Coordinates of C-alpha atoms in Angstrom, one line a residue:
M149 CA 114.8 33.6 26.2
S150 CA 115.2 29.8 26.9
A151 CA 118.2 28.2 25.5
H152 CA 119.2 24.8 25.5
L153 CA 123.0 23.6 25.5
H154 CA 124.5 20.2 24.2
D155 CA 128.5 20.1 23.9
N156 CA 130.1 17.5 23.0
P157 CA 133.0 15.6 24.6
A158 CA 136.2 17.5 22.7
W159 CA 134.1 20.5 24.2
V160 CA 135.4 20.8 27.8
T161 CA 139.1 20.3 27.4
A162 CA 139.4 22.4 24.4
E163 CA 141.6 26.3 24.8
P164 CA 140.3 27.3 21.1
V165 CA 142.1 30.9 18.9
L166 CA 139.0 30.3 16.6
S167 CA 135.7 30.0 17.5
V168 CA 133.1 29.6 14.1
L169 CA 130.1 30.8 14.4
I170 CA 126.9 29.0 12.7
P171 CA 123.5 30.2 13.1
F172 CA 120.5 29.2 11.3
L173 CA 116.6 28.8 11.0
R174 CA 114.9 25.8 9.2
D175 CA 118.2 24.8 7.8
D176 CA 120.3 21.3 8.3
P177 CA 124.8 22.7 8.7
E178 CA 125.5 18.8 9.1
A179 CA 127.1 19.0 6.1
L180 CA 129.2 21.9 6.8
I181 CA 130.4 21.1 9.8
R182 CA 130.9 16.8 8.7
Q183 CA 133.2 19.1 6.6
L184 CA 134.7 21.3 8.4
D185 CA 135.8 18.5 10.9
Q186 CA 137.6 16.9 7.9
E187 CA 139.8 19.4 8.8
Q188 CA 140.4 18.8 12.3
T189 CA 144.3 17.3 12.3
A190 CA 146.1 20.2 10.7
L191 CA 144.1 22.8 13.5
A192 CA 145.4 21.2 16.1
G193 CA 143.5 22.1 18.6
R194 CA 143.3 25.6 17.7
V195 CA 139.0 25.8 16.7
E196 CA 136.1 25.0 17.8
L197 CA 132.4 25.6 16.4
I198 CA 129.3 26.8 17.9
L199 CA 126.0 26.1 16.2
L200 CA 122.8 28.4 16.8
D201 CA 119.5 27.2 16.3
D202 CA 117.4 30.4 16.0
G203 CA 113.8 28.8 17.1
T204 CA 113.8 26.5 14.0
G205 CA 111.5 24.0 16.6
D206 CA 112.4 20.9 15.0
A207 CA 112.9 17.7 18.0
A208 CA 114.3 15.5 15.0
L209 CA 116.9 17.7 13.6
T210 CA 117.8 18.7 17.2
D211 CA 118.4 15.1 18.1
R212 CA 120.2 14.5 14.7
L213 CA 122.7 17.2 15.1
R214 CA 123.9 16.5 18.7
A215 CA 124.8 13.1 17.6
V216 CA 126.3 14.4 14.7
L217 CA 128.2 17.0 17.4
D218 CA 129.1 13.7 19.3
G219 CA 130.9 12.1 16.8
L220 CA 133.2 15.3 15.7
A221 CA 136.8 15.5 16.5
L222 CA 136.1 19.5 16.6
P223 CA 135.1 20.8 20.0
A224 CA 131.7 21.4 19.4
R225 CA 128.5 23.4 21.1
L226 CA 124.9 23.5 19.9
I227 CA 122.6 26.3 21.6
T228 CA 118.6 25.6 20.7
L229 CA 116.3 28.3 21.0
A230 CA 112.6 27.6 21.9
A231 CA 111.8 31.0 19.5
N232 CA 113.6 32.7 16.7
E233 CA 115.4 35.5 18.1
G234 CA 116.6 37.3 14.4
R235 CA 119.7 37.4 12.6
A236 CA 121.6 40.9 14.8
R237 CA 120.6 39.3 18.1
G238 CA 121.2 35.7 17.7
R239 CA 124.7 36.3 15.9
N240 CA 125.7 38.2 19.8
R241 CA 124.7 35.2 21.4
L242 CA 126.9 33.2 19.5
T243 CA 129.6 35.4 20.7
Q244 CA 128.9 35.0 24.2
A245 CA 129.7 31.5 24.1
A246 CA 132.2 32.3 22.1
R247 CA 135.8 31.2 23.9
G248 CA 138.3 32.1 21.0
R249 CA 140.2 35.2 20.5
A250 CA 138.7 35.9 17.0
Y251 CA 134.9 34.4 15.7
L252 CA 134.5 33.6 12.1
F253 CA 130.6 34.0 11.3
L254 CA 130.1 31.6 9.1
D255 CA 126.9 30.8 7.4
S256 CA 124.9 27.3 7.3
D257 CA 124.5 26.7 3.8
M258 CA 127.9 27.8 2.7
K259 CA 130.4 25.3 1.7
P260 CA 133.7 26.0 1.7
D261 CA 135.9 26.3 -1.5
T262 CA 139.2 24.3 -0.3
P263 CA 140.3 21.7 2.0
H264 CA 142.4 24.3 4.2
F265 CA 139.4 26.4 4.4
L266 CA 139.9 27.1 8.4
R267 CA 143.7 26.2 8.6
T268 CA 143.6 29.5 6.2
W269 CA 141.9 31.6 9.1
A270 CA 143.5 30.2 11.7
D271 CA 146.8 30.9 10.9
L272 CA 145.6 34.2 10.0
V273 CA 144.7 34.8 13.7
M274 CA 147.8 33.3 14.9
T275 CA 150.0 35.2 12.4
D276 CA 148.7 38.4 12.0
D277 CA 145.8 39.1 14.7
P278 CA 143.8 41.6 12.3
S279 CA 140.7 43.1 13.6
V280 CA 138.0 42.3 10.7
V281 CA 138.4 40.0 7.5
F282 CA 135.6 39.2 4.9
G283 CA 137.1 36.0 3.0
G284 CA 134.9 36.2 0.1
F285 CA 132.3 33.7 -1.4
S286 CA 131.7 32.4 -4.7
L287 CA 129.4 30.2 -7.1
D288 CA 131.4 27.6 -7.4
Q289 CA 129.7 25.0 -5.9
A290 CA 126.2 26.2 -6.1
P291 CA 123.2 24.6 -8.0
I292 CA 122.7 25.3 -11.5
D293 CA 119.1 24.5 -11.9
A294 CA 117.2 27.6 -14.2
R295 CA 114.8 28.3 -10.9
F296 CA 118.3 29.7 -9.3
A297 CA 119.5 32.0 -12.5
V298 CA 118.9 35.2 -11.8
H299 CA 120.2 35.1 -8.4
R300 CA 123.5 33.3 -10.0
A301 CA 123.6 36.3 -12.3
L302 CA 123.1 38.8 -9.4
S303 CA 125.5 37.4 -7.2
G304 CA 127.8 36.4 -9.2
A305 CA 128.0 40.3 -10.8
S306 CA 128.0 41.9 -7.5
E307 CA 129.0 39.8 -4.8
C308 CA 131.2 37.2 -6.3
V309 CA 134.7 39.5 -6.6
P310 CA 137.6 39.4 -5.9
A311 CA 139.4 40.4 -2.7
T312 CA 141.1 43.4 -4.8
T313 CA 137.9 44.9 -6.1
R314 CA 136.1 44.5 -2.9
A315 CA 139.1 46.4 -1.0
L316 CA 138.1 49.4 -2.9
T317 CA 135.1 49.8 -1.0
P318 CA 135.5 47.4 2.1
E319 CA 132.9 48.0 4.1
K320 CA 130.3 47.6 1.3
Y321 CA 131.6 43.8 0.8
V322 CA 131.0 42.9 4.3
Y323 CA 128.7 39.9 5.2
T324 CA 127.9 37.5 8.1
S325 CA 128.8 34.3 5.7
N326 CA 132.3 34.8 5.9
L327 CA 133.4 37.2 8.5
L328 CA 136.3 37.1 11.1
I329 CA 136.1 39.5 13.4
R330 CA 138.6 39.6 16.2
R331 CA 136.8 39.5 20.0
D332 CA 138.2 43.1 21.4
V333 CA 136.3 44.6 18.1
F334 CA 133.0 42.9 18.6
E335 CA 133.1 44.0 22.1
A336 CA 133.5 47.4 20.7
E337 CA 131.0 46.8 18.3
A338 CA 128.3 44.0 18.6
F339 CA 125.3 43.9 15.6
D340 CA 122.4 46.8 16.3
P341 CA 119.3 44.7 17.6
A342 CA 117.4 47.1 16.2
F343 CA 117.4 45.3 12.9
S344 CA 114.9 42.9 12.1
G345 CA 114.1 40.7 9.3
W346 CA 116.0 40.3 6.2
G347 CA 119.4 42.0 5.5
W348 CA 122.0 45.1 6.2
E349 CA 123.0 44.6 9.4
D350 CA 125.7 43.1 8.7
V351 CA 126.5 45.8 6.1
E352 CA 125.3 48.7 8.7
W353 CA 128.0 46.6 11.2
A354 CA 131.0 47.0 9.0
M355 CA 130.1 51.2 7.8
R356 CA 130.3 51.6 12.1
V357 CA 133.4 49.4 12.7
S358 CA 135.4 50.8 9.5
R359 CA 135.5 54.1 11.1
R360 CA 137.4 52.6 13.8
F361 CA 139.1 49.3 13.3
P362 CA 140.9 48.4 9.5
V363 CA 138.8 46.3 7.5
R364 CA 140.3 43.5 5.4
H365 CA 139.5 41.4 2.6
I366 CA 141.5 38.2 1.2
D367 CA 140.6 35.2 -1.1
N368 CA 139.6 32.1 1.2
P369 CA 136.2 31.8 -0.6
A370 CA 132.9 29.7 0.4
T371 CA 130.1 28.7 -2.0
H372 CA 127.2 30.1 -0.9
M373 CA 125.1 27.3 -1.6
G374 CA 121.2 28.7 -0.7
L375 CA 120.3 30.3 -3.8
D376 CA 116.6 31.7 -4.2
T377 CA 114.1 31.3 -6.5
V378 CA 113.3 35.3 -7.7
K379 CA 110.0 34.9 -5.6
D380 CA 111.7 34.2 -2.6
L381 CA 114.5 37.0 -3.3
A382 CA 111.4 39.8 -4.1
R383 CA 110.3 38.9 -0.7
K384 CA 113.8 39.6 1.3
F385 CA 113.8 42.7 -0.9
D386 CA 110.2 43.4 1.0
Q387 CA 111.4 42.6 4.4
G388 CA 114.8 44.8 3.7
A389 CA 113.0 47.9 3.1
G390 CA 113.0 49.2 7.2
N391 CA 116.0 47.7 7.5
F392 CA 117.3 49.8 4.5
A393 CA 115.9 53.0 6.0
R394 CA 117.8 52.3 8.9
V395 CA 120.9 52.4 7.2
V396 CA 120.4 55.7 5.4
A397 CA 119.9 57.3 8.8
L398 CA 122.6 56.3 10.7
H399 CA 125.6 56.2 7.4
P400 CA 123.6 59.0 5.2
D401 CA 127.4 59.9 3.9
I402 CA 128.4 56.2 3.0
V403 CA 124.8 55.0 1.8
R404 CA 124.9 57.9 -0.7
T405 CA 127.9 56.8 -2.5
Y406 CA 126.0 53.3 -3.2
P407 CA 124.5 52.8 -6.4
S408 CA 121.7 51.0 -4.3
Y409 CA 120.8 54.5 -3.2
R410 CA 121.1 56.3 -5.9
A411 CA 118.5 54.1 -8.5
A412 CA 116.3 54.5 -5.1
R413 CA 116.3 58.3 -4.9
A414 CA 115.8 58.2 -9.0
L415 CA 112.9 55.9 -8.9
K416 CA 111.2 58.2 -5.7
R417 CA 111.0 60.8 -8.0
L418 CA 108.5 58.4 -10.7
P419 CA 104.8 59.3 -10.8
G420 CA 103.1 56.1 -10.2
L421 CA 105.5 54.1 -8.7
P422 CA 103.6 52.3 -6.2
L423 CA 101.5 50.7 -9.3
V424 CA 104.5 50.0 -11.5
R425 CA 106.4 47.8 -9.0
P426 CA 104.4 45.0 -8.7
L427 CA 104.8 45.1 -13.0
I428 CA 108.1 44.9 -12.6
R429 CA 108.0 42.0 -10.2
Q430 CA 106.5 40.0 -12.3
A431 CA 109.2 40.9 -15.0
A432 CA 111.7 39.1 -13.0
Q433 CA 109.5 36.7 -12.4
A434 CA 108.9 36.1 -16.5
D435 CA 110.5 33.0 -17.0
I436 CA 110.2 33.2 -20.6
L437 CA 112.5 36.5 -20.3
P438 CA 116.7 36.7 -20.9
V439 CA 118.0 35.7 -17.4
R440 CA 120.1 38.9 -18.0
V441 CA 116.8 41.0 -18.6
R442 CA 114.8 39.4 -15.3
A443 CA 117.9 39.8 -13.1
F444 CA 117.7 43.8 -14.3
A445 CA 114.3 44.0 -13.3
L446 CA 114.9 42.3 -9.6
R447 CA 117.7 44.8 -9.1
L448 CA 114.7 47.7 -10.4
Y449 CA 112.5 45.8 -8.3
R450 CA 114.7 46.5 -5.4
A451 CA 115.4 50.1 -5.8
A452 CA 111.6 50.7 -6.2
V453 CA 111.0 49.0 -2.5
Y454 CA 113.7 50.8 -1.1
A455 CA 112.7 54.3 -3.0
Q456 CA 109.9 53.7 0.0
A457 CA 112.9 54.4 2.9
V458 CA 114.9 57.5 0.9

Protein backbone atom coordinates (compact mmCIF):
# COMPACT_ATOMS: atom_id res chain seq x y z
CA MET A 1 0.00 0.00 0.00
CA SER A 2 1.18 3.52 -0.83
CA ALA A 3 2.73 5.28 2.18
CA HIS A 4 4.40 8.68 2.48
CA LEU A 5 7.01 9.30 5.17
CA HIS A 6 7.88 12.60 6.79
CA ASP A 7 10.70 12.80 9.35
CA ASN A 8 11.49 15.81 11.51
CA PRO A 9 15.05 17.13 11.89
CA ALA A 10 15.63 15.24 15.16
CA TRP A 11 14.77 11.87 13.60
CA VAL A 12 17.98 11.13 11.70
CA THR A 13 20.46 11.04 14.58
CA ALA A 14 18.19 9.64 17.30
CA GLU A 15 18.96 6.34 19.07
CA PRO A 16 15.78 5.71 21.07
CA VAL A 17 15.09 2.90 23.51
CA LEU A 18 11.31 3.50 23.39
CA SER A 19 9.15 4.06 20.31
CA VAL A 20 5.76 5.68 20.93
CA LEU A 21 3.37 4.43 18.23
CA ILE A 22 0.27 6.56 17.56
CA PRO A 23 -2.23 5.47 14.89
CA PHE A 24 -5.10 7.77 13.94
CA LEU A 25 -7.99 7.98 11.50
CA ARG A 26 -9.92 11.24 11.09
CA ASP A 27 -8.56 12.40 14.44
CA ASP A 28 -6.09 15.19 15.16
CA PRO A 29 -3.18 14.05 17.37
CA GLU A 30 -1.58 17.50 17.60
CA ALA A 31 -2.52 18.16 21.25
CA LEU A 32 -1.17 14.75 22.30
CA ILE A 33 2.20 15.06 20.58
CA ARG A 34 2.72 18.61 21.82
CA GLN A 35 2.08 17.42 25.38
CA LEU A 36 4.48 14.50 24.96
CA ASP A 37 7.15 16.84 23.59
CA GLN A 38 7.09 18.81 26.84
CA GLU A 39 8.95 15.88 28.44
CA GLN A 40 11.82 15.93 25.96
CA THR A 41 14.40 17.41 28.36
CA ALA A 42 13.92 14.66 30.95
CA LEU A 43 13.91 11.94 28.29
CA ALA A 44 17.48 12.63 27.13
CA GLY A 45 16.96 11.22 23.64
CA ARG A 46 15.48 7.92 24.81
CA VAL A 47 12.07 8.28 23.09
CA GLU A 48 10.83 8.70 19.51
CA LEU A 49 7.31 9.34 18.19
CA ILE A 50 5.85 7.57 15.14
CA LEU A 51 2.41 8.53 13.88
CA LEU A 52 0.32 6.65 11.32
CA ASP A 53 -2.47 8.37 9.44
CA ASP A 54 -4.49 5.31 8.44
CA GLY A 55 -6.13 6.75 5.34
CA THR A 56 -7.78 9.97 6.61
CA GLY A 57 -7.26 11.63 3.22
CA ASP A 58 -7.05 15.16 4.61
CA ALA A 59 -4.20 17.04 2.91
CA ALA A 60 -4.60 20.09 5.15
CA LEU A 61 -4.27 17.95 8.28
CA THR A 62 -1.21 16.20 6.85
CA ASP A 63 0.51 19.51 6.03
CA ARG A 64 -0.21 20.92 9.48
CA LEU A 65 1.05 17.80 11.27
CA ARG A 66 4.27 17.84 9.24
CA ALA A 67 4.85 21.42 10.36
CA VAL A 68 4.11 20.47 13.98
CA LEU A 69 6.56 17.57 13.84
CA ASP A 70 9.27 19.79 12.38
CA GLY A 71 8.96 21.98 15.48
CA LEU A 72 9.24 19.15 18.00
CA ALA A 73 12.36 18.43 20.03
CA LEU A 74 11.50 14.71 20.15
CA PRO A 75 12.44 12.71 17.04
CA ALA A 76 9.26 12.07 15.10
CA ARG A 77 8.01 10.43 11.90
CA LEU A 78 4.61 10.71 10.21
CA ILE A 79 3.45 7.84 7.99
CA THR A 80 0.53 8.80 5.76
CA LEU A 81 -1.43 6.02 4.03
CA ALA A 82 -3.51 6.59 0.94
CA ALA A 83 -6.16 4.08 2.09
CA ASN A 84 -7.24 2.57 5.38
CA GLU A 85 -5.46 -0.63 6.47
CA GLY A 86 -7.39 -1.26 9.69
CA ARG A 87 -6.47 -1.31 13.34
CA ALA A 88 -4.38 -4.48 13.44
CA ARG A 89 -2.49 -3.99 10.15
CA GLY A 90 -1.88 -0.34 10.92
CA ARG A 91 -0.34 -1.09 14.29
CA ASN A 92 1.79 -3.84 12.79
CA ARG A 93 3.05 -1.33 10.22
CA LEU A 94 3.99 1.14 12.95
CA THR A 95 6.34 -1.39 14.54
CA GLN A 96 8.19 -1.79 11.25
CA ALA A 97 9.28 1.86 11.46
CA ALA A 98 10.19 1.71 15.16
CA ARG A 99 13.82 1.70 16.30
CA GLY A 100 13.36 1.33 20.06
CA ARG A 101 13.75 -1.90 21.97
CA ALA A 102 10.19 -1.46 23.25
CA TYR A 103 6.98 -0.06 21.76
CA LEU A 104 4.39 2.08 23.52
CA PHE A 105 1.07 1.92 21.70
CA LEU A 106 -0.84 5.10 22.51
CA ASP A 107 -4.17 6.05 20.98
CA SER A 108 -4.42 9.52 19.48
CA ASP A 109 -7.37 10.47 21.70
CA MET A 110 -5.45 9.84 24.92
CA LYS A 111 -4.10 12.54 27.24
CA PRO A 112 -1.41 11.61 29.80
CA ASP A 113 -2.47 12.23 33.39
CA THR A 114 0.98 13.20 34.69
CA PRO A 115 3.83 15.43 33.42
CA HIS A 116 6.24 12.46 33.68
CA PHE A 117 4.19 9.94 31.68
CA LEU A 118 6.85 9.09 29.07
CA ARG A 119 9.68 9.25 31.59
CA THR A 120 7.93 6.59 33.68
CA TRP A 121 7.69 4.32 30.65
CA ALA A 122 11.26 4.97 29.51
CA ASP A 123 12.64 4.36 33.01
CA LEU A 124 10.71 1.08 33.21
CA VAL A 125 12.21 -0.09 29.91
CA MET A 126 15.72 0.85 31.05
CA THR A 127 15.50 -0.76 34.49
CA ASP A 128 13.19 -3.78 34.11
CA ASP A 129 12.92 -4.44 30.34
CA PRO A 130 9.44 -6.00 30.84
CA SER A 131 7.71 -8.06 28.16
CA VAL A 132 4.20 -6.53 28.26
CA VAL A 133 2.83 -3.80 30.52
CA PHE A 134 -0.50 -1.95 30.45
CA GLY A 135 -0.49 1.45 32.12
CA GLY A 136 -4.24 1.89 32.52
CA PHE A 137 -6.50 4.74 31.55
CA SER A 138 -8.80 7.12 33.33
CA LEU A 139 -11.58 9.63 32.78
CA ASP A 140 -9.93 12.34 34.89
CA GLN A 141 -9.66 14.86 32.04
CA ALA A 142 -12.48 13.55 29.82
CA PRO A 143 -15.39 15.77 28.75
CA ILE A 144 -18.39 15.78 31.08
CA ASP A 145 -21.03 16.54 28.43
CA ALA A 146 -24.35 14.85 29.14
CA ARG A 147 -24.23 13.09 25.76
CA PHE A 148 -21.19 11.12 26.97
CA ALA A 149 -22.60 10.22 30.38
CA VAL A 150 -23.38 6.59 29.49
CA HIS A 151 -19.91 5.99 28.07
CA ARG A 152 -18.39 7.51 31.21
CA ALA A 153 -20.48 5.17 33.34
CA LEU A 154 -19.47 2.11 31.32
CA SER A 155 -15.76 2.92 31.23
CA GLY A 156 -15.60 3.98 34.83
CA ALA A 157 -17.13 0.72 36.02
CA SER A 158 -15.38 -1.81 33.80
CA GLU A 159 -12.20 -0.32 32.32
CA CYS A 160 -10.79 2.48 34.48
CA VAL A 161 -9.66 0.24 37.31
CA PRO A 162 -6.39 0.19 39.29
CA ALA A 163 -3.46 -2.05 38.45
CA THR A 164 -4.13 -4.34 41.41
CA THR A 165 -7.56 -5.17 39.99
CA ARG A 166 -6.36 -5.52 36.41
CA ALA A 167 -3.59 -7.89 37.49
CA LEU A 168 -6.16 -10.46 38.67
CA THR A 169 -7.08 -11.20 35.03
CA PRO A 170 -4.12 -9.63 33.23
CA GLU A 171 -5.02 -10.58 29.66
CA LYS A 172 -8.54 -9.14 29.97
CA TYR A 173 -7.39 -5.59 30.75
CA VAL A 174 -5.04 -5.02 27.84
CA TYR A 175 -5.86 -2.25 25.39
CA THR A 176 -3.67 -0.56 22.80
CA SER A 177 -4.62 2.80 24.28
CA ASN A 178 -1.58 2.75 26.63
CA LEU A 179 0.34 -0.50 26.11
CA LEU A 180 4.07 -1.24 26.35
CA ILE A 181 5.43 -4.23 24.39
CA ARG A 182 9.06 -5.33 24.17
CA ARG A 183 10.31 -5.67 20.59
CA ASP A 184 11.08 -9.40 20.70
CA VAL A 185 7.63 -10.15 22.18
CA PHE A 186 5.90 -8.37 19.33
CA GLU A 187 8.13 -10.09 16.79
CA ALA A 188 6.92 -13.38 18.26
CA GLU A 189 3.26 -12.36 18.47
CA ALA A 190 1.98 -9.55 16.24
CA PHE A 191 -1.62 -8.37 16.00
CA ASP A 192 -3.84 -10.67 13.96
CA PRO A 193 -4.60 -8.91 10.62
CA ALA A 194 -7.71 -11.07 10.19
CA PHE A 195 -9.49 -8.75 12.63
CA SER A 196 -11.37 -5.93 10.93
CA GLY A 197 -13.67 -3.17 12.07
CA TRP A 198 -13.85 -2.36 15.75
CA GLY A 199 -12.68 -4.14 18.84
CA TRP A 200 -11.11 -7.26 20.35
CA GLU A 201 -7.87 -7.39 18.35
CA ASP A 202 -5.89 -6.14 21.35
CA VAL A 203 -7.60 -8.47 23.84
CA GLU A 204 -7.11 -11.46 21.55
CA TRP A 205 -3.44 -10.53 21.19
CA ALA A 206 -3.12 -10.43 24.99
CA MET A 207 -4.71 -13.86 25.28
CA ARG A 208 -2.08 -15.28 22.91
CA VAL A 209 0.81 -13.47 24.53
CA SER A 210 -0.20 -14.35 28.09
CA ARG A 211 0.39 -18.02 27.28
CA ARG A 212 4.06 -17.28 26.56
CA PHE A 213 5.03 -14.06 28.34
CA PRO A 214 4.14 -12.35 31.63
CA VAL A 215 1.64 -9.48 31.33
CA ARG A 216 2.12 -6.78 33.95
CA HIS A 217 -0.03 -3.85 35.03
CA ILE A 218 1.07 -0.52 36.47
CA ASP A 219 -0.65 2.76 37.29
CA ASN A 220 0.71 5.19 34.70
CA PRO A 221 -2.62 6.22 33.21
CA ALA A 222 -3.76 8.49 30.43
CA THR A 223 -7.26 9.88 30.01
CA HIS A 224 -9.47 8.57 27.24
CA MET A 225 -10.65 11.87 25.75
CA GLY A 226 -12.62 10.35 22.84
CA LEU A 227 -15.84 9.39 24.56
CA ASP A 228 -18.75 8.31 22.37
CA THR A 229 -22.48 8.81 22.35
CA VAL A 230 -24.73 5.80 22.89
CA LYS A 231 -25.53 5.75 19.19
CA ASP A 232 -21.85 5.56 18.25
CA LEU A 233 -21.11 2.91 20.88
CA ALA A 234 -23.99 0.75 19.66
CA ARG A 235 -22.67 1.05 16.11
CA LYS A 236 -19.22 -0.08 17.28
CA PHE A 237 -20.75 -3.06 19.10
CA ASP A 238 -22.48 -4.00 15.85
CA GLN A 239 -19.14 -3.84 14.03
CA GLY A 240 -17.42 -5.90 16.71
CA ALA A 241 -19.64 -8.97 16.58
CA GLY A 242 -17.48 -10.71 13.99
CA ASN A 243 -14.32 -9.98 15.96
CA PHE A 244 -15.91 -11.35 19.12
CA ALA A 245 -16.79 -14.54 17.24
CA ARG A 246 -13.16 -14.89 16.15
CA VAL A 247 -11.95 -14.51 19.76
CA VAL A 248 -14.43 -17.16 20.92
CA ALA A 249 -13.18 -19.55 18.23
CA LEU A 250 -9.51 -18.94 19.01
CA HIS A 251 -9.62 -18.84 22.82
CA PRO A 252 -12.78 -20.58 24.08
CA ASP A 253 -11.17 -21.56 27.39
CA ILE A 254 -10.51 -17.94 28.32
CA VAL A 255 -13.59 -16.29 26.82
CA ARG A 256 -15.96 -18.66 28.60
CA THR A 257 -14.90 -17.06 31.90
CA TYR A 258 -15.97 -13.56 30.78
CA PRO A 259 -19.34 -12.13 31.92
CA SER A 260 -19.94 -10.81 28.38
CA TYR A 261 -19.74 -14.35 27.00
CA ARG A 262 -22.03 -15.80 29.67
CA ALA A 263 -24.56 -13.02 29.08
CA ALA A 264 -24.46 -13.61 25.33
CA ARG A 265 -25.02 -17.34 25.81
CA ALA A 266 -27.99 -16.68 28.08
CA LEU A 267 -29.58 -14.23 25.65
CA LYS A 268 -29.07 -16.59 22.73
CA ARG A 269 -31.71 -18.86 24.28
CA LEU A 270 -34.24 -16.02 24.44
CA PRO A 271 -37.06 -16.49 21.89
CA GLY A 272 -37.49 -13.52 19.59
CA LEU A 273 -34.14 -11.92 20.48
CA PRO A 274 -33.77 -10.29 17.02
CA LEU A 275 -37.07 -8.49 17.67
CA VAL A 276 -36.12 -7.46 21.18
CA ARG A 277 -32.64 -6.22 20.36
CA PRO A 278 -33.75 -2.92 18.71
CA LEU A 279 -35.94 -2.17 21.75
CA ILE A 280 -32.96 -2.60 24.07
CA ARG A 281 -30.98 -0.21 21.90
CA GLN A 282 -33.78 2.34 22.03
CA ALA A 283 -33.81 2.15 25.82
CA ALA A 284 -30.07 2.81 25.92
CA GLN A 285 -30.55 5.90 23.75
CA ALA A 286 -33.53 7.25 25.74
CA ASP A 287 -32.36 10.45 27.44
CA ILE A 288 -35.36 10.37 29.76
CA LEU A 289 -34.03 7.29 31.57
CA PRO A 290 -31.41 7.46 34.36
CA VAL A 291 -27.82 7.02 33.22
CA ARG A 292 -27.36 3.80 35.19
CA VAL A 293 -30.42 2.29 33.48
CA ARG A 294 -29.20 3.33 30.05
CA ALA A 295 -25.73 1.92 30.79
CA PHE A 296 -27.28 -1.39 31.79
CA ALA A 297 -29.38 -1.40 28.62
CA LEU A 298 -26.29 -0.75 26.51
CA ARG A 299 -24.41 -3.62 28.15
CA LEU A 300 -27.45 -5.79 27.50
CA TYR A 301 -27.51 -4.64 23.87
CA ARG A 302 -23.84 -5.58 23.48
CA ALA A 303 -24.55 -9.05 24.86
CA ALA A 304 -27.52 -9.36 22.50
CA VAL A 305 -25.30 -8.51 19.54
CA TYR A 306 -22.63 -10.96 20.67
CA ALA A 307 -25.28 -13.65 21.07
CA GLN A 308 -25.14 -13.99 17.30
CA ALA A 309 -21.52 -15.14 17.63
CA VAL A 310 -21.71 -17.74 20.40
